[in-house]
mmCIF file of C-alpha atoms in Angstrom:
data_model
loop_
_atom_site.group_PDB
_atom_site.id
_atom_site.type_symbol
_atom_site.label_atom_id
_atom_site.label_comp_id
_atom_site.label_asym_id
_atom_site.label_seq_id
_atom_site.Cartn_x
_atom_site.Cartn_y
_atom_site.Cartn_z
ATOM 1 C CA MET K 12 0.144 -0.149 0.165
ATOM 2 C CA ASP K 13 1.397 3.409 -1.211
ATOM 3 C CA THR K 14 2.127 5.739 1.733
ATOM 4 C CA SER K 15 2.352 8.598 -0.712
ATOM 5 C CA SER K 16 2.909 9.246 -3.887
ATOM 6 C CA GLU K 17 5.690 11.868 -3.476
ATOM 7 C CA THR K 18 9.281 10.539 -3.924
ATOM 8 C CA ILE K 19 11.988 12.493 -1.893
ATOM 9 C CA ILE K 20 15.113 12.692 -3.482
ATOM 10 C CA ILE K 21 18.377 14.052 -1.667
ATOM 11 C CA LYS K 22 21.294 14.745 -3.895
ATOM 12 C CA LEU K 23 24.789 14.103 -3.291
ATOM 13 C CA SER K 24 26.565 17.520 -2.103
ATOM 14 C CA ARG K 25 29.563 17.878 -4.350
ATOM 15 C CA LYS K 26 30.778 21.134 -2.308
ATOM 16 C CA LYS K 27 30.546 18.640 0.764
ATOM 17 C CA MET K 28 32.239 16.037 -1.052
ATOM 18 C CA ILE K 29 35.246 18.166 -2.557
ATOM 19 C CA LEU K 30 35.981 19.931 0.532
ATOM 20 C CA ALA K 31 36.242 16.204 2.304
ATOM 21 C CA LEU K 32 38.501 15.342 -0.861
ATOM 22 C CA LEU K 33 40.914 18.052 -0.110
ATOM 23 C CA GLY K 34 41.248 17.483 3.480
ATOM 24 C CA SER K 35 42.288 13.784 2.600
ATOM 25 C CA PHE K 36 44.376 15.285 0.022
ATOM 26 C CA LEU K 37 46.173 17.465 2.953
ATOM 27 C CA PHE K 38 46.488 14.508 5.008
ATOM 28 C CA VAL K 39 48.285 12.236 2.358
ATOM 29 C CA ILE K 40 50.901 15.273 1.826
ATOM 30 C CA LEU K 41 51.334 15.373 5.640
ATOM 31 C CA GLY K 42 51.693 11.499 5.679
ATOM 32 C CA ILE K 43 54.141 11.805 2.769
ATOM 33 C CA TRP K 44 55.927 14.247 4.605
ATOM 34 C CA MET K 45 56.218 11.994 7.769
ATOM 35 C CA VAL K 46 57.665 9.175 5.957
ATOM 36 C CA ILE K 47 60.142 11.309 4.334
ATOM 37 C CA ASP K 48 61.334 13.199 7.095
ATOM 38 C CA HIS K 49 60.611 10.708 9.818
ATOM 39 C CA LYS K 50 64.040 10.877 11.458
ATOM 40 C CA GLU K 51 64.017 14.533 11.582
ATOM 41 C CA ILE K 52 60.505 15.257 12.985
ATOM 42 C CA ASN K 53 60.214 15.755 16.916
ATOM 43 C CA SER K 54 57.168 16.162 18.152
ATOM 44 C CA ILE K 55 55.602 16.038 21.799
ATOM 45 C CA PHE K 56 53.288 13.100 20.671
ATOM 46 C CA LEU K 57 55.563 11.684 17.987
ATOM 47 C CA LYS K 58 59.306 11.541 20.106
ATOM 48 C CA PHE K 59 60.245 8.266 18.272
ATOM 49 C CA PRO K 60 61.050 8.223 14.516
ATOM 50 C CA LEU K 61 59.415 4.743 13.840
ATOM 51 C CA ALA K 62 56.293 6.201 15.471
ATOM 52 C CA VAL K 63 56.456 9.179 13.021
ATOM 53 C CA LEU K 64 57.270 6.546 10.299
ATOM 54 C CA ILE K 65 54.214 4.609 11.242
ATOM 55 C CA ALA K 66 51.767 7.615 11.744
ATOM 56 C CA GLY K 67 53.057 8.761 7.948
ATOM 57 C CA ILE K 68 52.037 5.545 6.512
ATOM 58 C CA LEU K 69 48.604 5.082 8.220
ATOM 59 C CA SER K 70 47.982 8.823 7.378
ATOM 60 C CA ILE K 71 48.805 8.010 3.254
ATOM 61 C CA LEU K 72 47.051 4.647 3.403
ATOM 62 C CA PHE K 73 43.858 5.691 5.300
ATOM 63 C CA PHE K 74 43.337 9.051 3.674
ATOM 64 C CA GLY K 75 44.251 8.069 0.365
ATOM 65 C CA PHE K 76 41.689 4.908 0.486
ATOM 66 C CA LEU K 77 39.205 7.677 1.573
ATOM 67 C CA ALA K 78 40.200 10.223 -1.508
ATOM 68 C CA ILE K 79 39.800 7.213 -3.999
ATOM 69 C CA LEU K 80 36.121 6.727 -2.481
ATOM 70 C CA ILE K 81 35.526 10.106 -2.407
ATOM 71 C CA ILE K 82 36.539 10.421 -6.435
ATOM 72 C CA LYS K 83 34.521 7.459 -7.276
ATOM 73 C CA LYS K 84 31.269 8.896 -5.149
ATOM 74 C CA LEU K 85 31.881 12.420 -7.341
ATOM 75 C CA SER K 86 32.054 10.248 -10.406
ATOM 76 C CA SER K 87 28.921 8.758 -9.905
ATOM 77 C CA GLN K 88 25.580 10.172 -11.241
ATOM 78 C CA THR K 89 23.421 8.298 -8.566
ATOM 79 C CA ASP K 90 21.302 10.423 -6.374
ATOM 80 C CA GLY K 91 22.359 10.382 -2.974
ATOM 81 C CA LEU K 92 18.987 9.282 -0.951
ATOM 82 C CA ILE K 93 15.910 8.165 -2.596
ATOM 83 C CA ILE K 94 12.673 8.096 -0.179
ATOM 84 C CA SER K 95 9.636 6.800 -2.020
ATOM 85 C CA SER K 96 6.548 4.757 -1.197
ATOM 86 C CA GLU K 97 8.330 1.575 -1.409
ATOM 87 C CA GLY K 98 11.317 2.246 0.810
ATOM 88 C CA ILE K 99 14.683 3.870 1.318
ATOM 89 C CA THR K 100 17.567 3.742 -1.591
ATOM 90 C CA ASP K 101 20.769 4.827 0.146
ATOM 91 C CA ASN K 102 23.838 5.509 -2.613
ATOM 92 C CA SER K 103 25.152 8.365 0.260
ATOM 93 C CA SER K 104 28.437 6.433 0.993
ATOM 94 C CA ALA K 105 31.201 3.911 0.226
ATOM 95 C CA ILE K 106 28.831 1.307 2.266
ATOM 96 C CA SER K 107 25.348 2.483 1.083
ATOM 97 C CA ALA K 108 22.888 0.153 1.824
ATOM 98 C CA GLY K 109 21.093 0.175 -1.493
ATOM 99 C CA PHE K 110 17.612 -0.486 -1.486
ATOM 100 C CA ILE K 111 15.420 -1.022 2.044
ATOM 101 C CA PRO K 112 12.001 -1.668 1.721
ATOM 102 C CA TRP K 113 9.685 -0.038 4.785
ATOM 103 C CA THR K 114 8.623 -3.573 5.724
ATOM 104 C CA GLU K 115 12.005 -4.434 6.658
ATOM 105 C CA ILE K 116 12.674 -1.084 8.847
ATOM 106 C CA THR K 117 11.522 -1.152 12.447
ATOM 107 C CA ALA K 118 12.888 2.138 13.465
ATOM 108 C CA ILE K 119 14.993 4.763 12.603
ATOM 109 C CA THR K 120 17.446 6.291 15.394
ATOM 110 C CA GLU K 121 20.257 8.326 15.507
ATOM 111 C CA THR K 122 23.634 8.340 17.044
ATOM 112 C CA SER K 123 26.746 10.492 17.464
ATOM 113 C CA TYR K 124 30.481 8.969 17.326
ATOM 114 C CA ALA K 125 33.596 11.504 17.579
ATOM 115 C CA GLY K 126 31.060 14.249 16.846
ATOM 116 C CA GLN K 127 29.971 12.293 13.832
ATOM 117 C CA ALA K 128 25.975 12.425 13.886
ATOM 118 C CA SER K 129 24.338 9.563 11.706
ATOM 119 C CA VAL K 130 20.782 8.444 11.495
ATOM 120 C CA ILE K 131 20.577 4.358 12.000
ATOM 121 C CA ILE K 132 17.828 2.492 10.120
ATOM 122 C CA VAL K 133 17.100 -0.802 12.417
ATOM 123 C CA ILE K 134 16.171 -3.437 9.999
ATOM 124 C CA LYS K 135 14.142 -6.615 10.912
ATOM 125 C CA ASN K 136 16.646 -9.250 9.936
ATOM 126 C CA PRO K 137 19.905 -7.644 9.987
ATOM 127 C CA GLU K 138 22.025 -10.528 9.966
ATOM 128 C CA GLU K 139 20.226 -11.550 6.441
ATOM 129 C CA PHE K 140 20.323 -8.316 5.221
ATOM 130 C CA ILE K 141 24.225 -7.932 5.852
ATOM 131 C CA ALA K 142 24.908 -11.475 4.319
ATOM 132 C CA ALA K 143 23.059 -10.100 1.072
ATOM 133 C CA GLN K 144 25.822 -7.251 0.758
ATOM 134 C CA LYS K 145 27.988 -8.093 -2.085
ATOM 135 C CA SER K 146 31.240 -6.513 -0.620
ATOM 136 C CA SER K 147 32.974 -7.855 2.065
ATOM 137 C CA PHE K 148 33.826 -4.466 3.004
ATOM 138 C CA LYS K 149 30.373 -3.601 3.260
ATOM 139 C CA ARG K 150 29.472 -6.775 5.250
ATOM 140 C CA LYS K 151 32.233 -6.054 7.668
ATOM 141 C CA ALA K 152 31.681 -2.356 8.363
ATOM 142 C CA MET K 153 27.507 -2.941 8.403
ATOM 143 C CA THR K 154 28.346 -6.034 11.268
ATOM 144 C CA ALA K 155 30.187 -3.165 13.336
ATOM 145 C CA ASN K 156 27.695 -0.793 12.944
ATOM 146 C CA HIS K 157 24.795 -3.126 14.114
ATOM 147 C CA LYS K 158 27.145 -4.488 17.023
ATOM 148 C CA SER K 159 28.051 -0.732 17.917
ATOM 149 C CA PHE K 160 24.870 1.363 17.237
ATOM 150 C CA GLY K 161 22.042 -1.337 17.015
ATOM 151 C CA GLY K 162 21.267 -1.077 13.251
ATOM 152 C CA ALA K 163 23.280 -2.346 10.393
ATOM 153 C CA VAL K 164 22.591 0.617 8.448
ATOM 154 C CA SER K 165 24.110 4.300 8.959
ATOM 155 C CA ILE K 166 23.542 7.259 6.974
ATOM 156 C CA SER K 167 25.157 10.503 7.456
ATOM 157 C CA ALA K 168 24.373 13.792 6.049
ATOM 158 C CA ASN K 169 27.755 14.344 5.533
ATOM 159 C CA SER K 170 27.910 13.994 1.760
ATOM 160 C CA LEU K 171 24.270 14.768 1.380
ATOM 161 C CA GLN K 172 22.324 18.186 0.343
ATOM 162 C CA THR K 173 20.861 18.338 3.808
ATOM 163 C CA THR K 174 21.437 18.416 7.417
ATOM 164 C CA HIS K 175 21.330 15.648 9.878
ATOM 165 C CA LYS K 176 18.265 17.127 11.602
ATOM 166 C CA ASN K 177 16.416 17.278 8.634
ATOM 167 C CA LEU K 178 17.566 13.825 7.132
ATOM 168 C CA LYS K 179 15.926 12.087 10.475
ATOM 169 C CA LYS K 180 12.970 14.469 10.244
ATOM 170 C CA ILE K 181 12.011 13.120 6.956
ATOM 171 C CA LEU K 182 13.018 9.572 7.367
ATOM 172 C CA VAL K 183 10.622 9.407 10.650
ATOM 173 C CA GLU K 184 7.961 11.204 9.092
ATOM 174 C CA LYS K 185 8.065 8.617 6.200
ATOM 175 C CA LEU K 186 8.364 5.652 8.412
ATOM 176 C CA THR K 187 5.388 6.752 10.407
ATOM 177 C CA GLU K 188 3.368 7.252 7.596
ATOM 178 C CA TYR K 189 4.164 3.975 6.052
ATOM 179 C CA ASN K 190 3.271 2.433 9.150
ATOM 180 C CA ARG K 191 0.063 4.238 9.783
ATOM 181 C CA MET K 192 -1.117 3.287 6.085
ATOM 182 C CA ASN K 193 -0.197 -0.277 6.488
ATOM 183 C CA THR K 194 -1.660 -1.042 10.051
ATOM 184 C CA ILE K 195 -5.053 -2.636 10.208
#
């Protein structure tokens, strides 16, 4: 049964993603500098050259990987989030959930970790949903989300043309509307 004929499309924010990409590049450059000059760098936090070298390598790997994911998203022509009468289609991040029907969603909550707010989509059979993901990276990330935050699917407004508050409001309203229309 339709909750509404209105489909809400939230586009990816190129501005937010380009800023994140620039930040990633800066940390990659910082990591390269740390690897090259690890013997000369003397810091309160990194007093040992080996620690500086390891921190530099980790910075290059992590932020380099993040930059690749951002570039991939920037080149994508998909909408970030599509909210329809059938459910939610999440294309907002590297671990996007894809299509989640309203029939599988039991609750929408939120969490904040390290100052990063996310909307958590609680689904009926999270283990089945996680197992159905094609990428082992997605399966591991969704398993960690489920264990840490109570939901396998986490959606951040960081790469979307909306705020966290508005994103949660829309999703809660649509789930409530769907449940009201489909309750006997």
